[in-house]
Amino acid sequence: IGAEGQFMAGAIVAGSVGTWSHWPTIVHLPLVLVLAAIAGAALAWIPAWLRVSRGALEVISTIMLNFVMLYVLSWLVHGPLQESSGAQPIGNPVASSVVLPRLFGGGTTLHAGLAIALLLVLIAHVLLERTETGFRIRMVGASPRACEWAGVPVARTVMRAAAISGGLAGLAGAIEVLGVLGRLFDKVSPGYGFTAIAVALLARLRPLALIPAALLFGALEAGGSRLQQDADVSQVLVLVIQGVVILATLVVGLAARGRE
């Protein structure tokens, strides 16, 4: 649930550090992406620490942090990070050294962020399915009490998993600014962090399955906007379809688990 705030944290870093000029791309772009990932990971680490040390429900703390980041972002684009002219509540354009290049010769809006996302999906698959860390994360997610009895460091595993997921959300925010928007906006995210939860549920928490799930939701979002423009069909219909897809996936999963 905290992915929305972590997304905004990464976007803020990209919209601020990304405006630095006279930096070579080979240094500037990796620096922005790394700092955005660190910002997202740090924000995710807070509710994870509160959970393991104080027993605070992460659902509540992450929702609260989402609102904190929303107001921090609004304050920044109306104040310290506002464009030089001060005419609109937006940030200055990012430097050309960090703009993600378009794929296929610029004939489409696809940019290098797609390649980064696919690479991260493969890394996540290897991490979760082929490493001891990934095995611990999956086991703690399935049964933390049993893992405690087995001597697995549950607290450390929870915080590590939160930092990884927060870092990925922060990277997503940076990629949105560097590849699509080109600058920081007050409404930098139309709810991508919450959509990510739906995509993960549809993929049943399997990294490789995220690819078709994300493509489906992306097609629904794009198609909904086009339907609203061309056929005067409410975009709420897209939300209904997304909800039906998620519910159907959950029902199928529960039925399969019941047969087992």
Coordinates of C-alpha atoms in Angstrom, one line a residue:
I1 CA 0.0 0.0 0.0
G2 CA 3.0 2.3 0.6
A3 CA 4.2 2.0 -3.0
E4 CA 2.3 5.2 -3.9
G5 CA 4.3 7.3 -1.5
Q6 CA 7.6 5.5 -2.4
F7 CA 6.8 6.2 -6.1
M8 CA 6.5 9.9 -5.2
A9 CA 9.7 9.9 -3.3
G10 CA 11.6 8.6 -6.3
A11 CA 9.9 11.1 -8.5
I12 CA 10.9 14.0 -6.2
V13 CA 14.5 12.9 -6.3
A14 CA 14.4 12.6 -10.1
G15 CA 12.7 16.0 -10.4
S16 CA 15.3 17.7 -8.2
V17 CA 18.6 16.0 -8.8
G18 CA 17.7 15.4 -12.4
T19 CA 17.7 19.2 -13.1
W20 CA 21.4 19.5 -12.3
S21 CA 23.1 20.6 -15.5
H22 CA 26.6 20.1 -17.0
W23 CA 26.8 16.5 -15.8
P24 CA 27.8 13.7 -18.2
T25 CA 25.0 11.1 -18.8
I26 CA 27.2 8.2 -17.7
V27 CA 27.4 9.7 -14.2
H28 CA 24.2 11.8 -13.9
L29 CA 21.6 9.1 -15.0
P30 CA 22.9 6.3 -12.7
L31 CA 23.2 8.8 -9.8
V32 CA 19.6 9.9 -10.2
L33 CA 18.3 6.3 -10.4
V34 CA 20.3 5.1 -7.4
L35 CA 19.2 8.0 -5.3
A36 CA 15.6 7.5 -6.3
A37 CA 15.8 3.9 -5.3
I38 CA 17.4 4.8 -2.0
A39 CA 14.6 7.3 -1.3
G40 CA 11.9 4.7 -2.0
A41 CA 13.7 2.1 0.1
A42 CA 14.2 4.5 3.0
L43 CA 10.5 5.4 3.0
A44 CA 9.5 1.7 3.0
W45 CA 12.0 1.0 5.7
I46 CA 10.2 3.2 8.2
P47 CA 6.9 1.2 8.4
A48 CA 8.8 -2.0 8.3
W49 CA 10.9 -0.9 11.3
L50 CA 7.7 0.2 13.1
R51 CA 6.2 -3.2 12.4
V52 CA 9.0 -5.4 13.7
S53 CA 10.0 -3.1 16.6
R54 CA 6.7 -1.7 17.8
G55 CA 4.1 -3.9 16.3
A56 CA 2.5 -1.0 14.4
L57 CA 0.3 -2.2 11.5
E58 CA 2.1 -1.4 8.2
V59 CA -1.2 -0.8 6.5
I60 CA -1.9 2.2 8.7
S61 CA 1.7 3.6 8.7
T62 CA 2.1 3.2 4.9
I63 CA -1.2 5.0 4.2
M64 CA -0.1 7.8 6.5
L65 CA 3.2 8.1 4.7
N66 CA 1.4 8.2 1.4
F67 CA -0.4 11.4 2.5
V68 CA 2.8 12.8 4.0
M69 CA 4.6 12.4 0.6
L70 CA 1.6 13.8 -1.2
Y71 CA 1.8 17.0 0.8
V72 CA 5.6 17.1 0.6
L73 CA 5.3 16.9 -3.1
S74 CA 2.7 19.6 -3.3
W75 CA 4.8 21.9 -1.1
L76 CA 7.9 21.3 -3.2
V77 CA 6.3 22.2 -6.5
H78 CA 4.7 25.2 -5.0
G79 CA 7.9 26.3 -3.4
P80 CA 11.6 25.2 -3.5
L81 CA 11.3 23.1 -6.7
Q82 CA 8.9 25.3 -8.6
E83 CA 9.9 26.3 -12.1
S84 CA 12.0 29.5 -12.4
S85 CA 9.1 31.6 -13.8
G86 CA 6.9 30.7 -10.9
A87 CA 3.9 30.7 -13.2
Q88 CA 2.7 27.1 -12.6
P89 CA 3.1 24.6 -9.7
I90 CA 5.5 22.4 -11.7
G91 CA 9.3 21.8 -11.5
N92 CA 12.0 22.8 -13.9
P93 CA 12.7 20.5 -16.9
V94 CA 15.2 17.7 -16.1
A95 CA 18.6 17.9 -17.9
S96 CA 19.1 16.3 -21.2
S97 CA 21.7 14.1 -19.6
V98 CA 19.1 12.1 -17.7
V99 CA 16.2 12.0 -20.2
L100 CA 15.5 8.3 -21.0
P101 CA 15.9 7.8 -24.8
R102 CA 13.0 6.6 -26.9
L103 CA 13.0 3.1 -28.3
F104 CA 12.6 2.2 -32.0
G105 CA 14.0 5.5 -33.2
G106 CA 11.5 7.7 -31.4
G107 CA 8.6 6.6 -33.5
T108 CA 6.6 5.6 -30.3
T109 CA 6.4 6.9 -26.8
L110 CA 8.2 3.7 -25.5
H111 CA 11.4 4.6 -23.8
A112 CA 14.4 2.9 -22.1
G113 CA 12.4 2.6 -18.9
L114 CA 10.7 -0.5 -20.5
A115 CA 14.1 -2.2 -20.8
I116 CA 14.9 -1.3 -17.2
A117 CA 11.6 -2.7 -16.0
L118 CA 12.1 -6.0 -17.8
L119 CA 15.6 -6.3 -16.5
L120 CA 14.3 -5.7 -12.9
V121 CA 11.6 -8.3 -13.4
L122 CA 14.3 -10.9 -14.3
I123 CA 16.4 -9.9 -11.4
A124 CA 13.4 -10.2 -9.0
H125 CA 12.6 -13.6 -10.4
V126 CA 16.2 -14.9 -9.8
L127 CA 16.3 -13.3 -6.4
L128 CA 13.0 -14.9 -5.2
E129 CA 13.3 -18.2 -6.9
R130 CA 17.0 -19.0 -6.9
T131 CA 18.5 -17.4 -3.8
E132 CA 18.4 -18.0 -0.1
T133 CA 17.3 -14.5 0.5
G134 CA 14.3 -15.0 -1.8
F135 CA 13.4 -18.2 -0.2
R136 CA 13.4 -16.5 3.2
I137 CA 11.2 -13.7 1.9
R138 CA 8.7 -16.1 0.5
M139 CA 8.6 -18.2 3.7
V140 CA 8.3 -15.3 6.0
G141 CA 5.5 -13.9 3.8
A142 CA 3.7 -17.3 4.0
S143 CA 4.1 -18.0 7.7
P144 CA 6.2 -15.7 9.9
R145 CA 5.4 -17.6 13.1
A146 CA 6.7 -20.8 11.7
C147 CA 9.8 -19.1 10.5
E148 CA 10.4 -17.7 14.0
W149 CA 10.2 -21.2 15.4
A150 CA 12.6 -22.4 12.7
G151 CA 15.2 -19.7 13.6
V152 CA 14.8 -17.6 10.6
P153 CA 15.6 -13.9 11.2
V154 CA 12.0 -12.6 10.5
A155 CA 12.6 -9.0 11.5
R156 CA 15.6 -8.6 9.3
T157 CA 13.9 -10.4 6.4
V158 CA 10.8 -8.2 6.6
M159 CA 12.9 -5.0 6.6
R160 CA 15.0 -6.3 3.7
A161 CA 12.0 -7.2 1.6
A162 CA 10.4 -3.7 2.4
A163 CA 13.6 -2.0 1.3
I164 CA 13.8 -3.9 -1.9
S165 CA 10.1 -3.2 -2.8
G166 CA 10.4 0.4 -1.8
G167 CA 13.6 0.8 -3.9
L168 CA 11.7 -0.6 -6.9
A169 CA 8.8 1.8 -6.4
G170 CA 11.2 4.7 -6.1
L171 CA 12.9 3.7 -9.4
A172 CA 9.4 3.6 -11.0
G173 CA 8.8 7.2 -9.9
A174 CA 12.1 8.3 -11.3
I175 CA 11.5 6.5 -14.6
E176 CA 8.1 8.2 -14.9
V177 CA 9.7 11.7 -14.5
L178 CA 12.8 11.0 -16.7
G179 CA 11.0 9.0 -19.5
V180 CA 7.5 10.5 -19.6
L181 CA 6.9 13.7 -17.8
G182 CA 10.3 15.4 -18.1
R183 CA 9.7 17.4 -14.9
L184 CA 8.1 17.2 -11.5
F185 CA 4.3 17.7 -11.3
D186 CA 1.9 18.1 -8.4
K187 CA 0.0 15.0 -9.6
V188 CA 3.0 13.0 -10.7
S189 CA 1.1 9.7 -10.1
P190 CA -2.5 9.1 -11.0
G191 CA -2.5 6.1 -8.6
Y192 CA 0.3 3.9 -10.1
G193 CA 1.3 2.7 -6.6
F194 CA -2.2 1.3 -6.0
T195 CA -2.5 -0.1 -9.5
A196 CA 0.7 -2.0 -8.8
I197 CA -1.0 -3.8 -6.0
A198 CA -3.7 -5.0 -8.4
V199 CA -1.1 -6.1 -10.9
A200 CA 0.8 -8.0 -8.3
L201 CA -2.4 -9.8 -7.2
L202 CA -3.3 -10.7 -10.7
A203 CA 0.3 -12.0 -11.2
R204 CA -0.1 -14.0 -7.9
L205 CA 3.1 -12.4 -6.6
R206 CA 5.2 -14.1 -9.4
P207 CA 7.7 -11.7 -11.0
L208 CA 7.6 -13.2 -14.5
A209 CA 3.8 -13.1 -14.5
L210 CA 3.9 -9.4 -13.8
I211 CA 4.8 -8.8 -17.5
P212 CA 1.5 -10.0 -19.0
A213 CA -0.5 -8.6 -16.0
A214 CA 1.1 -5.2 -16.4
L215 CA 0.4 -5.2 -20.1
L216 CA -3.2 -6.1 -19.5
F217 CA -3.7 -3.2 -17.1
G218 CA -1.8 -0.8 -19.3
A219 CA -4.0 -1.7 -22.2
L220 CA -7.1 -1.3 -20.1
E221 CA -5.9 2.2 -19.0
A222 CA -5.0 3.3 -22.5
G223 CA -8.1 1.8 -24.0
G224 CA -10.3 3.4 -21.3
S225 CA -8.9 6.9 -22.1
R226 CA -9.5 6.3 -25.8
L227 CA -13.1 5.1 -25.2
Q228 CA -13.8 8.1 -23.2
Q229 CA -12.6 10.4 -25.9
D230 CA -14.0 8.6 -29.0
A231 CA -17.2 6.8 -27.7
D232 CA -18.1 8.9 -24.7
V233 CA -17.8 5.8 -22.5
S234 CA -17.1 6.4 -18.8
Q235 CA -13.6 5.4 -17.8
V236 CA -15.2 4.0 -14.6
L237 CA -16.0 1.0 -16.8
V238 CA -12.2 0.2 -16.9
L239 CA -12.1 0.2 -13.1
V240 CA -15.0 -2.3 -13.1
I241 CA -13.3 -4.6 -15.6
Q242 CA -10.1 -4.4 -13.5
G243 CA -12.0 -5.3 -10.4
V244 CA -13.7 -8.3 -12.1
V245 CA -10.4 -9.5 -13.4
I246 CA -8.8 -9.4 -9.9
L247 CA -11.8 -11.1 -8.3
A248 CA -11.8 -13.8 -10.9
T249 CA -8.1 -14.4 -10.3
L250 CA -8.6 -14.6 -6.5
V251 CA -11.6 -17.0 -6.9
V252 CA -9.6 -19.3 -9.2
G253 CA -6.6 -19.2 -6.8
L254 CA -8.8 -20.0 -3.8
A255 CA -10.5 -22.9 -5.7
A256 CA -7.2 -24.3 -6.7
R257 CA -5.9 -24.1 -3.1
G258 CA -9.1 -25.8 -1.9
R259 CA -8.6 -28.7 -4.3
E260 CA -5.0 -29.1 -3.0

